[in-house]
Amino acid sequence: MEVIINEVVLEARHVQRWKFHDRSRTLPGVPIVLTVTEDENQWWRFECRQIEGGMHCIRCTAWSGFVGPRIDARLTLYAQQDGENFHRMKVIMRD
């Protein structure tokens, strides 16, 4: 079963960073590098850290490059599944 960490419609402000609540409560309180894939063919590595109020933030050059061409797309980030050392995401582009 896929557990959602959070989802967002990407806006220009998200190019700098994405602040979100970890709904799954699976992300650690220490800075980590999230290895993320949508289809297991293309991979990204995003820096993620816990910030104030129990929120998390993804902010790095790789994130900025990822978000830029995906403005207005819906992104869903999923928690790691058993036996996997990466996170899955789904990106739905708007027409």
XYZ file of N, CA, C and O in Angstrom, residues 3 15-16 18 20-21 25-26 33-35 37 40 43 47 50 54-55 58 62 68 74 76-77 80 88-89 92:
112
model
N 1.768 4.942 0.885
C 1.444 5.908 1.917
C 1.923 7.272 1.455
O 3.095 7.448 1.116
N 9.880 26.598 -6.700
C 11.201 26.423 -7.315
C 12.284 26.599 -6.248
O 13.272 25.866 -6.240
N 12.091 27.534 -5.339
C 13.056 27.773 -4.264
C 13.038 26.667 -3.222
O 14.082 26.190 -2.792
N 10.045 23.628 -1.083
C 8.711 23.120 -0.786
C 8.667 22.786 0.697
O 9.387 21.914 1.164
N 6.404 21.375 3.765
C 5.239 20.504 3.860
C 5.218 19.743 5.181
O 6.244 19.580 5.839
N 4.042 19.280 5.557
C 3.876 18.388 6.702
C 4.033 16.954 6.204
O 3.478 16.592 5.170
N 4.437 10.573 8.638
C 5.312 10.534 9.817
C 6.432 9.509 9.662
O 6.813 8.833 10.608
N 6.962 9.429 8.437
C 8.044 8.477 8.174
C 9.389 9.146 7.940
O 10.411 8.470 7.935
N 19.034 12.944 2.297
C 18.905 13.081 0.853
C 17.846 12.072 0.418
O 18.005 10.878 0.647
N 16.754 12.577 -0.150
C 15.699 11.703 -0.658
C 16.063 11.262 -2.064
O 16.290 12.092 -2.936
N 16.141 9.977 -2.287
C 16.286 9.442 -3.636
C 14.875 9.167 -4.116
O 14.128 8.415 -3.490
N 11.963 8.626 -7.455
C 11.711 8.215 -8.830
C 10.217 8.227 -9.104
O 9.406 8.063 -8.190
N 11.180 4.549 -12.056
C 12.392 3.750 -11.884
C 13.338 3.826 -13.081
O 14.288 3.068 -13.174
N 15.854 9.264 -11.988
C 16.035 9.404 -10.547
C 16.473 10.818 -10.204
O 17.204 11.459 -10.958
N 17.600 17.253 -1.232
C 17.931 17.467 0.172
C 16.660 17.817 0.936
O 15.897 18.681 0.513
N 14.018 18.621 8.439
C 12.901 19.047 9.273
C 13.136 20.487 9.680
O 14.262 20.883 9.989
N 7.510 21.016 13.110
C 7.381 19.651 12.618
C 7.246 19.545 11.111
O 6.981 18.465 10.590
N 7.430 20.656 10.419
C 7.362 20.632 8.963
C 8.703 20.173 8.392
O 9.721 20.176 9.075
N 12.109 20.672 1.300
C 13.010 20.217 0.245
C 13.523 21.476 -0.438
O 12.733 22.305 -0.882
N 18.997 20.568 -7.330
C 18.291 19.510 -8.069
C 16.784 19.725 -8.006
O 16.069 19.517 -8.997
N 11.096 23.632 -12.038
C 10.966 24.646 -13.097
C 10.085 24.249 -14.265
O 9.109 24.940 -14.573
N 0.637 18.499 -10.596
C 0.351 17.962 -9.260
C 1.397 16.907 -8.934
O 1.586 15.955 -9.686
N 2.734 14.169 -6.067
C 2.448 13.386 -4.864
C 3.720 12.646 -4.497
O 4.291 11.945 -5.331
N 4.176 12.820 -3.256
C 5.368 12.150 -2.754
C 4.929 11.053 -1.801
O 4.124 11.288 -0.897
N 8.636 5.550 1.651
C 9.321 4.338 1.203
C 8.460 3.122 1.509
O 7.783 3.069 2.541
N 8.866 7.028 -4.007
C 8.181 7.163 -5.297
C 7.399 8.473 -5.309
O 7.022 8.994 -4.264
N 7.186 8.978 -6.505
C 6.344 10.153 -6.650
C 5.515 9.987 -7.917
O 5.835 9.195 -8.802
N 1.485 14.676 -12.240
C 0.423 14.776 -13.249
C 0.475 16.183 -13.813
O 0.212 17.170 -13.098
